[in-house]
Coordinates of C-alpha atoms and ligand atoms in Angstrom, one line a residue:
M1 CA -33.2 0.8 -10.4
G2 CA -31.1 -1.0 -13.0
E3 CA -30.7 0.3 -16.6
N4 CA -31.8 -3.0 -17.9
G5 CA -35.3 -2.6 -16.5
V6 CA -37.0 -4.4 -13.6
G7 CA -36.3 -8.1 -13.7
G8 CA -34.1 -7.6 -16.9
P9 CA -31.7 -10.4 -17.7
N10 CA -28.7 -8.5 -16.5
T11 CA -30.0 -7.3 -13.2
L12 CA -29.9 -8.5 -9.7
S13 CA -33.0 -8.3 -7.5
I14 CA -32.3 -7.6 -3.8
R15 CA -35.0 -7.8 -1.1
D16 CA -34.3 -5.9 2.1
N17 CA -36.1 -8.0 4.8
R18 CA -35.9 -5.1 7.3
T19 CA -38.2 -3.0 5.2
G20 CA -39.7 -5.5 2.7
R21 CA -38.5 -3.2 -0.2
E22 CA -37.1 -4.6 -3.4
Y23 CA -34.3 -3.2 -5.5
E24 CA -32.9 -4.0 -8.9
V25 CA -29.2 -3.4 -9.6
D26 CA -27.4 -3.8 -12.9
I27 CA -25.0 -6.6 -13.5
L28 CA -21.9 -5.5 -15.4
D29 CA -19.1 -7.3 -17.2
G30 CA -20.6 -10.8 -16.6
D31 CA -21.0 -10.9 -12.8
V32 CA -20.1 -7.6 -11.2
I33 CA -22.3 -5.1 -9.4
R34 CA -21.4 -1.6 -8.5
A35 CA -20.9 -1.3 -4.8
M36 CA -22.4 2.3 -5.0
D37 CA -25.7 0.7 -6.2
L38 CA -26.1 -0.7 -2.7
R39 CA -26.1 2.8 -1.2
Q40 CA -29.8 3.2 -2.3
I41 CA -30.8 0.4 0.2
K42 CA -31.9 2.3 3.3
V43 CA -34.2 1.7 6.3
D44 CA -35.2 5.4 6.3
E45 CA -34.0 8.7 4.7
S46 CA -31.5 9.5 7.4
D47 CA -29.8 6.1 6.9
F48 CA -26.3 6.3 5.2
G49 CA -27.2 3.3 3.0
M50 CA -25.9 -0.2 2.6
M51 CA -22.1 -0.8 2.2
A52 CA -20.1 -4.0 1.4
Y53 CA -17.7 -5.1 4.2
D54 CA -14.6 -6.7 2.6
P55 CA -11.4 -6.6 4.7
A56 CA -8.4 -7.5 2.6
Y57 CA -10.5 -6.9 -0.6
T58 CA -11.1 -10.6 -1.1
N59 CA -14.1 -10.0 -3.3
T60 CA -13.9 -6.5 -4.4
A61 CA -12.8 -5.3 -7.9
S62 CA -11.1 -2.0 -7.6
T63 CA -10.7 -1.4 -11.3
R64 CA -11.5 -2.5 -14.9
S65 CA -8.2 -3.4 -16.4
T66 CA -6.8 -4.6 -19.7
I67 CA -3.3 -5.5 -18.6
T68 CA -3.2 -9.0 -17.0
Y69 CA -5.6 -11.8 -16.9
I70 CA -5.5 -14.6 -14.3
D71 CA -7.8 -17.6 -14.0
G72 CA -6.8 -18.9 -10.6
G73 CA -8.9 -22.0 -10.8
K74 CA -7.3 -23.1 -14.1
G75 CA -3.8 -21.8 -13.5
I76 CA -3.9 -19.3 -16.4
L77 CA -1.8 -16.1 -16.6
R78 CA -1.8 -13.8 -19.7
Y79 CA -0.3 -10.4 -20.3
R80 CA -2.4 -8.4 -22.7
G81 CA -3.9 -11.7 -23.9
Y82 CA -0.6 -13.5 -24.5
P83 CA -0.1 -16.7 -22.4
I84 CA 2.8 -16.5 -20.0
E85 CA 4.2 -19.8 -21.3
Q86 CA 4.6 -18.3 -24.9
L87 CA 6.2 -15.1 -23.6
A88 CA 8.6 -17.0 -21.4
E89 CA 9.6 -19.3 -24.3
R90 CA 9.8 -16.8 -27.1
S91 CA 10.1 -13.2 -25.9
S92 CA 12.6 -11.1 -24.0
F93 CA 12.0 -9.1 -20.8
L94 CA 12.2 -5.7 -22.5
E95 CA 9.8 -6.8 -25.3
V96 CA 7.4 -8.0 -22.6
A97 CA 7.9 -4.7 -20.7
Y98 CA 6.9 -2.8 -23.9
L99 CA 3.8 -5.1 -24.3
I100 CA 2.6 -4.6 -20.8
L101 CA 3.3 -0.8 -20.9
K102 CA 1.9 -0.1 -24.3
G103 CA -0.7 -2.8 -24.8
E104 CA 0.7 -4.3 -28.0
L105 CA 3.9 -6.2 -29.0
P106 CA 6.4 -3.8 -30.5
K107 CA 7.3 -3.8 -34.2
Q108 CA 11.1 -4.2 -34.7
G109 CA 11.7 -0.4 -34.9
E110 CA 9.7 0.3 -31.8
L111 CA 11.5 -2.4 -29.9
D112 CA 14.9 -1.1 -31.0
Q113 CA 13.9 2.4 -29.9
F114 CA 12.7 1.2 -26.5
V115 CA 15.8 -1.0 -25.8
H116 CA 17.9 2.0 -26.8
D117 CA 16.0 4.4 -24.5
V118 CA 16.2 2.1 -21.6
T119 CA 19.9 1.3 -22.2
F120 CA 20.7 5.1 -22.3
H121 CA 18.9 5.9 -19.1
T122 CA 20.7 3.4 -16.8
Y123 CA 23.1 5.9 -15.2
V124 CA 22.0 7.5 -12.0
H125 CA 23.2 10.9 -10.6
E126 CA 26.5 10.6 -8.7
N127 CA 24.7 11.8 -5.5
M128 CA 22.9 8.5 -5.4
T129 CA 26.1 6.8 -4.6
K130 CA 26.6 9.2 -1.7
L131 CA 23.1 8.3 -0.5
M132 CA 24.0 4.6 -0.7
E133 CA 27.2 5.2 1.3
G134 CA 25.1 6.6 4.2
F135 CA 23.7 3.1 4.9
R136 CA 25.2 0.7 7.4
Y137 CA 27.3 -2.1 5.9
D138 CA 24.6 -4.6 6.8
A139 CA 21.6 -2.7 5.6
H140 CA 19.1 -4.8 3.8
A141 CA 19.2 -4.4 0.0
M142 CA 15.5 -3.9 -0.3
G143 CA 15.5 -1.1 2.4
M144 CA 18.3 0.6 0.4
L145 CA 16.4 0.2 -2.9
I146 CA 13.1 1.5 -1.5
S147 CA 14.9 4.6 -0.1
S148 CA 16.9 5.3 -3.2
V149 CA 13.9 5.1 -5.6
S150 CA 12.1 7.5 -3.3
A151 CA 15.1 9.8 -3.4
L152 CA 15.0 9.8 -7.2
S153 CA 11.8 11.9 -7.1
T154 CA 13.9 14.8 -5.8
F155 CA 16.1 14.5 -8.9
Y156 CA 13.2 14.7 -11.3
P157 CA 10.7 17.4 -10.0
E158 CA 9.0 17.4 -13.4
A159 CA 7.7 13.9 -12.6
K160 CA 4.9 15.6 -10.7
E161 CA 3.4 16.4 -14.1
I162 CA 1.5 13.2 -14.0
H163 CA -1.2 14.2 -16.5
D164 CA 1.4 14.8 -19.3
A165 CA 1.7 11.5 -21.2
G166 CA 5.2 12.5 -22.5
V167 CA 6.5 13.3 -19.0
R168 CA 5.0 10.1 -17.7
W169 CA 6.7 8.0 -20.4
E170 CA 10.0 9.6 -19.6
Q171 CA 9.8 8.6 -16.0
I172 CA 8.7 5.1 -16.9
V173 CA 11.8 4.6 -19.1
R174 CA 14.0 6.1 -16.4
L175 CA 12.6 3.8 -13.7
V176 CA 12.8 0.6 -15.9
A177 CA 16.4 1.6 -16.7
K178 CA 17.6 2.6 -13.3
M179 CA 16.2 -0.2 -11.1
P180 CA 19.0 -2.6 -12.0
T181 CA 21.6 0.1 -11.4
L182 CA 20.3 1.0 -8.0
S183 CA 19.8 -2.7 -7.1
A184 CA 23.4 -3.5 -8.1
Y185 CA 24.6 -0.5 -6.0
A186 CA 22.8 -1.8 -3.0
F187 CA 24.4 -5.2 -3.5
R188 CA 27.9 -3.8 -3.9
H189 CA 27.5 -1.5 -0.9
H190 CA 26.5 -4.6 1.2
R191 CA 29.6 -6.4 0.0
G192 CA 31.9 -3.3 0.4
L193 CA 32.8 -3.4 -3.3
P194 CA 33.1 -0.4 -5.5
Y195 CA 30.2 0.4 -7.7
V196 CA 30.3 -0.8 -11.4
Y197 CA 28.8 1.7 -13.9
P198 CA 26.4 0.4 -16.5
E199 CA 27.8 -0.9 -19.8
N200 CA 25.6 0.2 -22.7
E201 CA 26.6 -2.6 -25.1
L202 CA 25.2 -5.3 -22.8
S203 CA 21.7 -6.6 -22.7
Y204 CA 19.4 -5.6 -19.8
T205 CA 20.2 -8.7 -17.7
A206 CA 23.8 -9.0 -18.8
N207 CA 24.4 -5.4 -17.8
F208 CA 22.8 -6.1 -14.4
L209 CA 24.9 -9.2 -13.8
N210 CA 28.0 -7.2 -14.8
M211 CA 27.2 -4.4 -12.4
L212 CA 26.7 -7.0 -9.6
F213 CA 29.6 -9.4 -10.1
R214 CA 32.4 -7.8 -12.0
I215 CA 35.6 -7.5 -10.0
G216 CA 38.2 -4.9 -10.9
T217 CA 39.0 -4.2 -14.6
R218 CA 38.7 -7.9 -15.5
E219 CA 36.1 -8.4 -18.1
Y220 CA 33.0 -10.2 -16.8
K221 CA 31.1 -12.4 -19.2
P222 CA 27.8 -13.6 -17.9
N223 CA 27.0 -17.2 -18.8
P224 CA 24.4 -16.9 -21.6
V225 CA 22.2 -19.6 -19.9
L226 CA 22.2 -17.6 -16.7
E227 CA 21.6 -14.3 -18.6
R228 CA 18.6 -15.9 -20.3
A229 CA 17.3 -17.6 -17.1
L230 CA 17.2 -14.2 -15.3
D231 CA 15.4 -12.7 -18.3
V232 CA 12.8 -15.5 -18.1
L233 CA 12.4 -14.9 -14.3
F234 CA 11.9 -11.2 -15.0
I235 CA 9.2 -12.0 -17.6
L236 CA 7.4 -14.2 -15.1
H237 CA 7.5 -11.4 -12.4
A238 CA 6.5 -8.5 -14.7
D239 CA 2.9 -8.1 -13.6
H240 CA 0.2 -10.0 -11.6
E241 CA -2.8 -7.7 -11.7
Q242 CA -4.3 -6.3 -8.4
N243 CA -2.0 -7.8 -5.8
C244 CA -0.9 -6.1 -2.5
S245 CA 1.9 -4.0 -4.0
T246 CA 0.1 -3.1 -7.2
T247 CA -2.9 -2.0 -5.1
A248 CA -0.4 0.1 -3.0
M249 CA 0.9 1.7 -6.2
R250 CA -2.6 2.5 -7.4
V251 CA -3.7 3.9 -4.0
I252 CA -0.7 6.2 -3.7
G253 CA -0.9 7.1 -7.4
S254 CA -4.6 8.0 -6.9
S255 CA -3.5 10.9 -4.7
H256 CA -1.5 12.1 -7.8
A257 CA 1.9 11.6 -6.1
D258 CA 4.9 11.4 -8.5
P259 CA 5.7 7.9 -9.8
Y260 CA 9.0 7.6 -7.8
S261 CA 7.2 8.1 -4.5
A262 CA 4.3 5.8 -5.5
L263 CA 6.7 3.1 -6.6
S264 CA 8.7 3.2 -3.4
G265 CA 5.4 2.6 -1.6
A266 CA 4.6 -0.3 -3.8
M267 CA 8.1 -1.7 -3.1
A268 CA 7.5 -1.4 0.6
A269 CA 4.3 -3.5 0.2
L270 CA 6.3 -6.1 -1.8
Y271 CA 9.0 -6.4 0.8
G272 CA 6.7 -8.3 3.3
P273 CA 7.2 -12.0 3.7
L274 CA 3.6 -12.8 2.6
H275 CA 4.3 -11.1 -0.8
G276 CA 7.6 -10.5 -2.5
G277 CA 9.6 -11.3 0.6
A278 CA 8.4 -14.9 0.4
N279 CA 11.3 -16.1 -1.8
E280 CA 13.7 -14.9 0.9
A281 CA 11.5 -16.6 3.5
V282 CA 11.5 -19.8 1.5
L283 CA 15.2 -20.0 1.4
R284 CA 15.6 -19.3 5.1
M285 CA 13.0 -22.0 5.7
L286 CA 14.8 -24.6 3.6
R287 CA 18.1 -23.8 5.4
R288 CA 16.3 -24.1 8.7
I289 CA 14.9 -27.5 7.7
G290 CA 18.5 -28.4 6.7
S291 CA 17.9 -32.0 5.5
V292 CA 15.2 -34.3 4.1
D293 CA 15.2 -36.2 7.4
N294 CA 13.9 -33.2 9.2
I295 CA 10.9 -32.7 6.9
P296 CA 8.4 -34.9 8.8
D297 CA 8.8 -32.9 12.0
F298 CA 8.6 -29.6 10.1
M299 CA 5.4 -30.7 8.2
K300 CA 3.8 -31.7 11.5
K301 CA 4.2 -28.1 12.7
V302 CA 2.8 -26.8 9.4
R303 CA -0.3 -29.0 9.8
S304 CA -0.8 -27.8 13.4
Q305 CA -0.3 -24.3 12.0
E306 CA 2.7 -23.5 14.2
E307 CA 4.6 -23.1 10.9
R308 CA 3.7 -21.8 7.4
L309 CA 5.0 -23.6 4.4
M310 CA 6.5 -20.5 2.6
G311 CA 6.2 -20.5 -1.2
F312 CA 2.9 -22.3 -1.0
G313 CA -0.6 -21.0 -1.4
H314 CA -2.0 -18.0 -3.2
R315 CA -5.0 -15.7 -2.8
V316 CA -5.9 -16.2 -6.5
Y317 CA -4.4 -19.4 -7.7
K318 CA -6.3 -22.4 -6.5
A319 CA -4.3 -24.6 -8.9
Y320 CA -0.6 -24.9 -9.7
D321 CA 0.8 -21.4 -10.3
P322 CA 1.8 -21.5 -14.0
R323 CA 4.9 -19.4 -13.2
A324 CA 6.1 -22.1 -10.8
S325 CA 6.0 -24.8 -13.5
I326 CA 8.1 -22.6 -15.8
I327 CA 10.6 -21.7 -13.0
K328 CA 11.0 -25.4 -12.2
R329 CA 12.1 -26.0 -15.8
T330 CA 14.4 -23.0 -15.7
A331 CA 16.0 -24.4 -12.5
D332 CA 17.1 -27.5 -14.4
E333 CA 18.8 -25.4 -17.0
V334 CA 20.5 -23.2 -14.4
F335 CA 21.7 -26.2 -12.4
E336 CA 23.4 -27.6 -15.5
V337 CA 25.7 -24.6 -15.3
T338 CA 26.0 -23.9 -11.6
G339 CA 25.7 -27.5 -10.2
R340 CA 22.7 -28.7 -8.3
N341 CA 21.6 -26.6 -5.3
P342 CA 21.5 -29.1 -2.3
L343 CA 18.3 -27.3 -1.0
L344 CA 16.5 -28.6 -4.2
D345 CA 16.1 -32.0 -2.7
I346 CA 14.4 -30.6 0.4
A347 CA 12.1 -28.4 -1.8
L348 CA 11.2 -31.4 -4.1
E349 CA 10.3 -33.5 -1.1
L350 CA 8.2 -30.8 0.5
E351 CA 6.3 -30.3 -2.8
K352 CA 5.8 -34.1 -3.1
I353 CA 4.3 -34.3 0.4
A354 CA 2.2 -31.2 0.0
L355 CA 0.7 -32.3 -3.3
N356 CA -0.6 -35.5 -1.7
E357 CA -1.5 -34.5 1.9
D358 CA -5.1 -33.7 2.9
Y359 CA -4.1 -30.5 4.7
F360 CA -2.7 -28.9 1.5
V361 CA -5.1 -30.6 -1.0
Q362 CA -8.2 -29.4 0.9
R363 CA -6.9 -25.8 1.1
N364 CA -5.7 -25.8 -2.6
L365 CA -2.1 -25.0 -1.5
Y366 CA 0.2 -25.4 -4.5
P367 CA 3.7 -24.1 -5.0
N368 CA 3.7 -20.4 -6.0
V369 CA 6.2 -18.3 -8.0
D370 CA 8.4 -17.9 -5.0
F371 CA 8.9 -21.6 -4.1
Y372 CA 11.7 -22.3 -6.6
S373 CA 12.9 -18.9 -7.6
G374 CA 15.0 -18.5 -4.5
I375 CA 16.8 -21.7 -5.1
I376 CA 17.7 -20.5 -8.6
Y377 CA 18.8 -17.1 -7.4
Q378 CA 21.0 -18.7 -4.7
A379 CA 22.6 -21.0 -7.3
M380 CA 23.4 -17.9 -9.4
G381 CA 25.3 -16.3 -6.5
F382 CA 22.7 -13.9 -5.1
P383 CA 22.5 -13.5 -1.3
V384 CA 19.0 -13.9 0.1
E385 CA 18.7 -10.2 0.8
M386 CA 18.7 -9.7 -3.0
F387 CA 15.7 -11.9 -3.6
P388 CA 12.9 -9.4 -3.1
V389 CA 15.0 -6.9 -5.1
L390 CA 15.0 -9.4 -8.0
F391 CA 11.2 -9.4 -7.8
A392 CA 11.0 -5.6 -7.6
I393 CA 13.1 -4.9 -10.8
P394 CA 10.7 -6.6 -13.2
R395 CA 7.5 -5.8 -11.3
T396 CA 8.4 -2.1 -11.8
V397 CA 7.0 -2.6 -15.3
G398 CA 3.7 -3.9 -14.0
W399 CA 3.4 -1.2 -11.3
L400 CA 4.0 1.6 -13.9
A401 CA 1.5 0.1 -16.4
Q402 CA -1.1 -0.1 -13.7
W403 CA -0.4 3.4 -12.6
Q404 CA -0.7 4.7 -16.1
E405 CA -4.0 2.8 -16.6
L406 CA -5.3 4.4 -13.4
L407 CA -4.5 7.9 -14.5
E408 CA -6.2 7.4 -17.8
D409 CA -9.3 5.9 -16.3
S410 CA -12.0 8.5 -16.0
E411 CA -13.9 6.4 -13.4
Q412 CA -10.9 6.5 -10.9
K413 CA -10.7 9.0 -8.1
I414 CA -8.6 9.3 -4.9
A415 CA -8.8 5.9 -3.2
R416 CA -10.7 6.2 0.0
P417 CA -12.4 3.1 1.5
R418 CA -15.2 3.3 4.1
Q419 CA -15.1 1.7 7.6
V420 CA -17.6 0.2 10.0
Y421 CA -17.1 2.2 13.2
L422 CA -17.3 0.0 16.3
G423 CA -15.7 2.4 18.8
S424 CA -17.2 4.4 21.7
G425 CA -20.1 6.7 21.2
E426 CA -19.6 10.4 22.1
R427 CA -18.1 10.9 25.6
N428 CA -16.7 14.0 27.4
F429 CA -13.0 14.6 27.9
V430 CA -11.7 14.0 31.4
S431 CA -8.6 15.9 32.6
V432 CA -5.6 13.7 33.6
E433 CA -5.9 14.4 37.3
D434 CA -9.5 13.2 37.3
R435 CA -8.9 9.9 35.6
G436 CA -8.4 7.8 38.8
Ligands
LIG1 N1 1.3 -23.0 4.7 C1 0.4 -23.6 5.5 N2 -0.9 -23.2 5.6 C2 -1.3 -22.3 4.7 C3 -0.4 -21.6 3.8 C4 0.9 -22.0 3.8 N3 1.8 -21.5 3.0 N4 -1.1 -20.7 3.1 C5 -2.4 -20.8 3.5 N5 -2.5 -21.7 4.5 C6 -3.7 -22.1 5.2 C7 -4.2 -21.1 6.2 O1 -3.6 -21.3 7.5 C8 -5.7 -21.2 6.1 O2 -6.0 -22.4 6.9 P1 -7.4 -22.4 7.8 O3 -8.5 -22.2 6.7 O4 -7.4 -23.7 8.4 O5 -7.3 -21.3 8.7 C9 -6.0 -21.6 4.7 O6 -4.7 -22.2 4.2 C10 -6.3 -20.3 3.8 O7 -5.2 -19.4 3.9 P2 -5.3 -17.8 4.0 O8 -4.2 -17.3 4.8 O9 -6.7 -17.5 4.4 O10 -5.1 -17.5 2.5 P3 -4.8 -16.0 1.9 O11 -5.4 -16.0 0.5 O12 -5.2 -15.0 2.8 O13 -3.2 -16.0 1.8 C11 -1.0 -16.3 1.1 C12 -2.5 -16.2 0.7 C13 -0.1 -16.3 -0.2 C14 -0.6 -15.0 1.9 C15 -0.8 -17.5 2.0 O14 -1.1 -18.7 1.2 C16 0.7 -17.6 2.5 O15 0.9 -17.0 3.6 N6 1.6 -18.3 1.8 C17 3.0 -18.3 2.2 C18 3.7 -17.0 1.8 C19 3.9 -17.0 0.3 O16 4.5 -17.9 -0.3 N7 3.6 -15.8 -0.3 C20 3.9 -15.6 -1.8 C21 2.7 -15.5 -2.5 S1 2.9 -15.6 -4.3 C22 3.9 -14.3 -4.7 C23 3.5 -12.9 -4.3 O17 2.3 -12.6 -4.1 O18 4.3 -12.1 -4.0

């Protein structure tokens, strides 16, 4: 029975028509019930009790969180209460990282300390370069990154002390700091170029660009517009509450695995084309379409569901993804420097058609974060294999904040969903010679 009393205002009455019995369950936090409250609903005492069946967790809250708020119907995204538009306009990626990880915007001294700590943890053990060298010349950058982050766990065995807040924070700083270094190494390996070591006097994104694009001893000066554009893109990708990869991070973290192992699992989830691999898939799609003239044929296939319009649609946003609007503006600034990406015309035309056609309007399919980001990344000189990597670097912050929140949440336990078993009933083993 609900704590609020029978028929109380914050209770839900359930009538089981199999038995005629009535139940009251509490309604929490506005409109949530505890799935475990359904377990009391039974036909008889031997019955296991009622469960909720929810493949893909489309209507299941796995946690109470204070990190990121999304209103998918209104196109709202906030980190710790701050609107994404304000953060993208006025903040920096490391300041946003601090906000997401700690819950509050840093005071100047706290920000300086955090930037210093991240800057001075960017180096990786030399053995990591040997690990990179073991990959084939054409290995995908994301595969290399996933493996190298996983390998980091062997360098920091103390990371297993996940209940020690100080040890946890040290791994968080290390991971935020080392992700750009490992990502740049993966890129340089792919290109057959020598690795460039981190430069401590550069900003987070300028250092990353330097490690990627510097040739020889010649000084590399990233264009400040591109440096800032990348910083904004990192802010936009820093967290997105309980998506597929964050759920992977939490599920692995719930077994008390170390953060490097958990993060490599989250990255593997991100790699898929329906999630963080979508920006790469968008670019491949735009290249395949090739010209505006080919769009009608392509859209015909999308409407008949032979093709999927990559970079469109979202499980949560049923309005324009607020990140996509900011990215579209950032694209204009980037193209002022790099020149216009010819794929932009195809993208704009696809968007125009999609926003007006019944197929897309009825299904609420709007451009998502990945639709324009790839076009910017390409204009900045990144090969498509680096696109999911560019998503993983900033999302590391969100994954780690969510992991930390999970470990501090006394309601959380090892994740272990139930199933509805539909297989054979008990049957006797038959030896191979008797199987006909
Ligand atoms: N193109 C064409 N049709 C689509 C698309 C699309 N991009 N997305 C959804 N639909 C259709 C889908 O076929 C279905 O139609 P029907 O009801 O007739 O069967 C309907 O819209 C509902 O789609 P769904 O697949 O049930 O929706 P979902 O919430 O399970 O999937 C999604 C969300 C993002 C996986 C999906 O929209 C998609 O595959 N989009 C393309 C990939 C993409 O851009 N992913 C990046 C997501 S944002 C960043 C991130 O999460 O990493």
